[in-house]
Every structure is written in structure tokens, then in C-alpha cells.
XYZ file of C-alpha atoms in Angstrom:
345
model
C -0.321 -14.849 37.204
C 2.132 -16.682 35.107
C -0.006 -19.944 35.014
C 0.687 -23.156 33.287
C -1.948 -23.726 30.697
C -2.836 -26.110 27.886
C -4.367 -24.170 24.896
C -6.151 -24.833 22.015
C -5.186 -22.220 19.286
C -5.530 -20.947 15.787
C -2.536 -19.444 14.360
C -3.267 -16.282 12.838
C 0.129 -14.888 11.330
C 3.492 -16.378 9.838
C 6.187 -16.700 12.138
C 8.756 -13.991 13.237
C 12.186 -15.318 13.900
C 14.414 -13.560 16.262
C 18.163 -14.427 17.337
C 17.842 -15.775 21.234
C 20.409 -14.998 23.743
C 21.754 -18.496 23.643
C 22.202 -18.640 19.909
C 19.143 -20.934 19.157
C 16.170 -18.816 17.229
C 13.207 -17.816 19.091
C 10.006 -18.165 17.067
C 6.958 -15.758 17.727
C 3.421 -16.469 16.255
C 0.375 -14.659 16.717
C -2.607 -16.876 17.407
C -6.311 -16.656 18.677
C -6.835 -18.962 21.817
C -9.966 -20.690 21.410
C -9.858 -23.191 24.733
C -7.658 -22.690 27.705
C -7.460 -25.211 30.681
C -5.452 -24.500 33.693
C -5.329 -24.415 37.317
C -8.493 -26.799 37.268
C -10.534 -24.499 35.065
C -11.387 -24.331 31.482
C -12.313 -21.255 29.506
C -13.106 -20.263 25.769
C -11.764 -16.806 25.591
C -11.434 -16.370 21.884
C -8.547 -13.929 22.959
C -5.277 -13.186 20.926
C -2.006 -14.653 22.443
C 1.713 -14.343 21.138
C 3.370 -18.125 21.142
C 7.120 -18.219 21.971
C 8.701 -21.446 21.264
C 11.539 -23.024 18.991
C 11.985 -23.749 15.474
C 9.277 -26.422 14.920
C 6.803 -23.427 15.596
C 7.823 -21.608 12.345
C 6.657 -24.855 10.111
C 3.099 -25.064 11.304
C 0.602 -24.022 8.564
C -1.164 -20.484 8.828
C -4.825 -20.807 10.147
C -4.356 -24.349 11.479
C -5.566 -25.246 15.075
C -2.810 -26.361 17.275
C -2.689 -27.788 21.132
C -0.054 -26.291 22.807
C 1.332 -26.297 26.757
C 3.320 -23.144 28.308
C 3.283 -20.566 30.989
C 1.591 -17.359 30.437
C 3.307 -14.089 30.780
C 2.600 -10.496 30.822
C 3.783 -8.752 27.380
C 5.481 -5.282 26.796
C 3.080 -2.338 26.009
C 4.344 -2.643 22.328
C 2.303 -5.727 21.663
C -0.913 -4.221 23.092
C -1.415 -5.939 26.027
C -1.929 -9.348 24.552
C -0.216 -11.996 26.814
C 2.645 -14.432 25.740
C 2.596 -18.189 25.911
C 6.017 -19.445 26.435
C 5.759 -23.100 25.044
C 7.347 -25.929 26.825
C 6.668 -28.634 24.467
C 6.061 -29.300 20.815
C 2.774 -28.312 19.313
C 0.395 -30.724 18.051
C -1.746 -29.832 14.810
C -5.475 -31.012 15.860
C -7.218 -29.618 13.058
C -5.592 -28.713 9.629
C -5.869 -25.456 7.866
C -9.233 -24.903 5.896
C -8.828 -25.295 2.239
C -8.926 -21.513 1.144
C -6.007 -20.898 3.465
C -4.036 -23.704 2.041
C -4.823 -22.311 -1.232
C -3.536 -18.980 -0.362
C -0.309 -20.663 0.956
C 0.081 -22.182 -2.332
C -0.215 -19.084 -4.186
C 2.525 -17.441 -1.723
C 4.876 -20.611 -2.393
C 4.304 -20.518 -6.057
C 5.149 -16.626 -5.821
C 8.370 -17.548 -4.209
C 9.415 -20.198 -6.844
C 8.458 -17.986 -9.690
C 11.653 -15.609 -8.749
C 13.836 -18.374 -7.389
C 16.126 -17.944 -10.390
C 16.557 -14.164 -10.208
C 18.968 -12.013 -8.216
C 19.151 -12.563 -4.575
C 17.738 -9.319 -3.485
C 14.875 -9.665 -6.063
C 14.139 -13.219 -4.893
C 13.492 -11.451 -1.518
C 11.823 -8.329 -2.508
C 9.376 -9.364 -5.048
C 7.274 -11.748 -2.444
C 7.765 -8.892 -0.045
C 6.153 -6.190 -2.145
C 3.472 -8.344 -3.715
C 2.413 -10.779 -0.486
C 4.020 -9.123 2.417
C 6.244 -12.197 2.829
C 9.437 -10.810 4.300
C 11.030 -14.145 5.184
C 13.717 -13.840 2.626
C 14.764 -10.177 3.185
C 18.300 -9.880 4.832
C 19.217 -7.658 7.443
C 21.449 -5.675 5.002
C 18.688 -5.297 2.228
C 16.358 -4.253 5.155
C 18.801 -1.592 6.211
C 19.653 -0.189 2.620
C 15.931 0.163 1.977
C 15.387 2.103 5.014
C 18.487 4.340 4.413
C 17.121 5.057 0.783
C 13.611 5.696 2.124
C 12.090 2.650 0.339
C 11.488 0.511 3.386
C 7.833 0.676 2.850
C 8.361 -1.447 -0.536
C 9.116 -4.336 1.846
C 5.545 -4.291 3.291
C 1.900 -4.662 2.093
C 0.841 -0.885 2.061
C -2.253 0.862 0.907
C -0.222 1.514 -2.485
C -0.485 -2.247 -3.329
C -4.185 -2.373 -2.680
C -4.649 0.641 -4.829
C -2.784 -0.933 -7.629
C -4.343 -4.293 -7.761
C -7.861 -2.644 -7.307
C -7.076 0.272 -9.901
C -6.369 -2.759 -12.478
C -9.517 -4.554 -11.502
C -11.874 -1.860 -11.944
C -10.108 -0.645 -15.028
C -10.586 -4.067 -16.522
C -14.052 -3.965 -15.419
C -14.818 -0.626 -16.944
C -13.162 -1.896 -20.405
C -15.490 -4.855 -20.199
C -18.474 -2.368 -19.548
C -19.694 -4.390 -16.793
C -22.613 -2.951 -14.807
C -21.966 -1.081 -11.454
C -23.159 -4.057 -9.084
C -20.782 -6.392 -10.865
C -18.058 -4.104 -10.573
C -18.744 -3.706 -6.894
C -18.635 -7.539 -6.261
C -15.685 -8.153 -8.105
C -13.774 -5.285 -6.477
C -14.924 -6.509 -2.884
C -14.094 -10.235 -3.863
C -10.480 -8.973 -5.228
C -9.967 -7.049 -1.576
C -10.840 -9.889 0.303
C -8.412 -12.057 -1.771
C -5.767 -9.803 -1.371
C -6.016 -9.421 2.406
C -6.189 -13.069 2.495
C -2.709 -13.222 0.471
C -1.193 -10.600 2.543
C -2.463 -12.313 5.884
C -5.339 -10.427 7.440
C -3.160 -8.985 10.205
C -3.945 -5.270 11.413
C -1.269 -3.673 9.306
C -2.789 -5.359 6.145
C -6.246 -4.671 7.021
C -5.339 -0.786 7.587
C -3.622 -0.749 4.175
C -6.748 -2.245 2.509
C -8.954 0.322 4.251
C -6.631 3.182 3.104
C -6.189 1.529 -0.226
C -9.760 1.613 -0.922
C -10.063 5.371 -0.214
C -7.223 5.995 -2.453
C -8.890 4.254 -5.247
C -11.906 6.315 -4.430
C -9.874 9.328 -4.701
C -8.244 8.537 -8.036
C -11.032 7.178 -9.837
C -14.106 8.965 -8.374
C -15.833 11.371 -10.607
C -16.792 13.280 -7.251
C -13.306 13.568 -5.499
C -14.872 15.985 -3.039
C -16.235 12.843 -1.441
C -12.912 11.215 -0.751
C -11.947 13.565 2.322
C -15.023 12.690 4.208
C -14.589 9.001 3.534
C -11.158 9.217 4.730
C -12.262 11.070 8.023
C -15.004 8.307 8.486
C -12.302 5.539 7.904
C -9.982 7.004 10.466
C -12.449 6.953 12.939
C -14.048 3.500 12.012
C -10.363 2.029 12.050
C -9.643 3.613 15.474
C -13.005 2.355 16.953
C -12.178 -1.034 15.733
C -8.469 -1.003 17.234
C -7.717 1.916 19.162
C -3.957 0.834 19.706
C -3.600 2.069 16.108
C -3.743 5.775 17.446
C 0.069 4.921 18.720
C 1.111 3.337 15.521
C 3.422 5.148 13.276
C 2.584 2.792 10.322
C -1.222 3.942 10.730
C -0.054 7.638 10.940
C 1.961 7.304 7.799
C -0.881 5.589 6.168
C -3.369 8.115 7.126
C -1.219 10.899 5.892
C 0.185 9.496 2.824
C -3.714 8.875 1.882
C -4.498 12.686 2.624
C -1.681 13.334 -0.001
C -3.602 10.988 -2.667
C -7.063 12.763 -1.620
C -5.688 16.338 -1.820
C -2.903 16.607 -4.327
C -2.307 13.463 -6.098
C -5.276 13.697 -8.713
C -4.580 17.300 -9.505
C -0.979 16.927 -9.905
C -1.619 13.657 -12.384
C -3.830 15.935 -14.428
C -1.593 18.630 -14.803
C 1.495 16.255 -15.251
C -0.323 14.522 -17.986
C -0.733 17.889 -19.795
C 2.816 18.598 -19.568
C 4.408 14.934 -20.780
C 4.469 13.656 -24.192
C 1.233 11.489 -25.130
C 3.361 8.070 -24.879
C 4.582 8.961 -21.266
C 1.315 10.004 -20.130
C 0.938 6.492 -18.556
C 3.710 7.413 -15.853
C 1.644 10.512 -14.727
C -0.488 8.956 -11.908
C 2.316 6.697 -10.331
C 4.621 9.608 -10.230
C 2.234 11.818 -8.718
C 1.183 9.733 -6.293
C 4.602 9.089 -5.252
C 5.492 12.619 -5.234
C 2.511 13.542 -2.961
C 2.774 10.799 -0.514
C 6.513 11.370 -0.013
C 5.882 15.070 0.412
C 2.994 14.954 2.922
C 4.763 11.876 4.866
C 7.879 13.789 5.376
C 6.848 15.580 8.893
C 6.059 12.146 10.371
C 8.987 10.623 9.131
C 11.045 13.329 10.837
C 9.181 12.819 14.158
C 9.676 9.177 13.845
C 13.308 8.725 12.916
C 14.822 12.227 13.550
C 16.314 12.243 10.120
C 15.204 12.262 6.590
C 17.022 10.551 3.639
C 17.928 13.099 0.975
C 17.593 10.471 -1.844
C 14.227 9.430 -0.567
C 12.167 11.286 -2.841
C 14.405 10.604 -6.015
C 14.521 6.999 -5.244
C 10.782 6.633 -4.750
C 10.146 8.612 -8.135
C 12.589 6.232 -9.735
C 10.717 3.118 -8.301
C 7.041 4.324 -8.784
C 6.700 3.323 -12.435
C 8.228 -0.230 -11.439
C 5.822 -0.936 -8.307
C 2.752 -1.654 -10.449
C 4.662 -3.851 -12.808
C 6.286 -5.793 -9.924
C 2.821 -6.182 -8.201
C 0.934 -7.049 -11.201
C 3.927 -8.997 -12.823
C 4.281 -10.973 -9.278
C 0.683 -12.161 -9.334
C 0.962 -12.864 -12.927
C 4.205 -15.231 -12.409
C 2.517 -16.969 -9.425
C -0.193 -17.874 -11.433
C 1.728 -19.069 -14.567
C 4.134 -20.916 -11.970
C 0.799 -23.083 -10.866
C -0.097 -23.580 -14.378
C 3.149 -24.687 -15.389
C 3.557 -27.136 -12.321
C 0.152 -28.320 -12.772
C -0.679 -27.301 -9.113
C -4.432 -26.956 -8.215
C -5.759 -24.695 -5.386
C -7.408 -27.100 -2.787
C -10.491 -25.554 -1.822
């Protein structure tokens, strides 16, 4: 009804900066309203809301609790019916972010600093690839990646989760850790990576699909991967039915189908054809080829076109994605150690 309210909200996502009609930037941030007062009433809804305000909204720490004032408004269907709160004043931090969130922000900041001496596009792409931080990705770079079929590299996907979990599980296997210890370490790694990339629906979706991908590639009983994928899809849609309308969700599911049904066999055959020294590239090449092939129909339905250079571009990038992902995390750790930065927990 367009009520003017005072709300206490927890910021649940990073800022999205748009160009306003009058030249001034418009900042959008997703938040969870924990207390709302207006029209003589007080409620504690624990409901999500999109904050719309000025540049100051972008500087507030993730997961901090802030007090805001503004007018509620209906939102377009693309935002899943989540209301918009147009701010009329400056937000005030009433509770700082918890220690774990501050630590995650320190890692993300160290990741950006670790590549600050690199080329401009590289400085933007590495944080986007590793942690989903797209603040430095320019419009030209975004368009170029979309034209070449590499737009998925600028967002956290199931492939990132598969790479990180695959590395952790490989290290656990090399250390001959028991199954229980491996499971605990894998879950802790998954939770930490989701926090690093922000626990938004797209990241959680990628994490869930990444777990299924690891199961498909590493389990000795790969026949279980297909039922696991089916259960995962149903459970994810039960958690958030709006994902049924999400092109990203469709692409994630179809790409994972490629991993489950094609990638493992292709990797095994390719490893037999390649010289022993090149055997390490068999799996990333097979994963990329399988995912690219099965997602083509969805991409055509969404975009109306398909890039002729998408498959070769992805094949060329495939061996470098794991290096960039693991190298980026390592660079962030080295940067924090070199600067003497401690994670506040």
C-alpha cells in the first residue's frame, strides 16, 4: 500500500549499482527485514526486501544490521514478489557484521588486492571467477564474454564448486584420511566457499549442483549420480519454486546432466588417447565439452542465437579455470600473510 516505514534490516548481498535517470547512481541491496514499524504498528516479519538508495548504501558491510527509513513499493515479477523499500534518509548501522562475515570480507578484499598489478581485465575477472565479485567487470568486458560464450566465468557456478571440492577431496585421499574426516572437511569447505561467494540463491544453487558434479566425477558408483541429481532438483525447487523460471537454474541443471551422463566416460576415453603428460587436461576438457554441448539448446531458447566460437573458447579456457580458481584463493592467502592481516573471528 506504499506505506512509509522504519525498518531494521540485515544486509544479505553486495550492492548492485545502476545508472539513474538523472545521472546519479541508484544502489540496490537485498536485505532481510527483522523489524518494521509504520502506521502505528510494529511487526517482526523476517521477510526479504530490496533496498533502493544512494551511493552510501553501497559502503555498508555485508551482514551488518542497519536502520532505514523509506516507502514500500510493489516489485516487478522478476524479483519474485519481494517488495522494494525506497530509502528517504541515510541508513544507520545498529549492529556491526559478525566476525565470520568480516573475515570473509577480508579474504575477498585480499583477493582483489592480490591482482591489482595485473591487466585491467584480469583484475576484474579473477575476483569474479573465484568469489563472484563482479564490481570491477566493465560493460565492455561483460559484452565480450557474452559474445564469446564465456559469460559464465564472471559468476560463481557449479564448476567452481566442483574444482574446489575436487581439490580438497584429492588432498584428503592423498593423506589417506578416513571417510568421516573427508566428509567433515568437504562440508566445511563447501560452507566456507558459499560464504566467500555470498549465500545468495544462485550461489547455493551452484553449490548444490557442484556437489552432484563431484559425485558424478569421483564416485565409484556413478549410477547413483543421476538419482542424486533428480532429488537435488526437486529439493531445490521445493526450497525456492521461483527457480523454475530462472534460466540460470535451467543451465545449471542441464550442465550437470552433461557431467553425470557424458563427462566421466569422455574423460576416461580422452585420457587413453592423450600422451601421459597431457592426461591431466582430459577431465577439464571433457567437462567443458559435455557442459557446452548439452546447454546449447537452452542457450538458443534464451538468447535466440548461439556463438560459433563458444565451444572452442570454452575448451581453451577450461584448463585455465582450475588454475585461476585455486591460484586466486592461494593469492588471497599469500596477500593476507604478507600484509600481516588476521581474520577477525
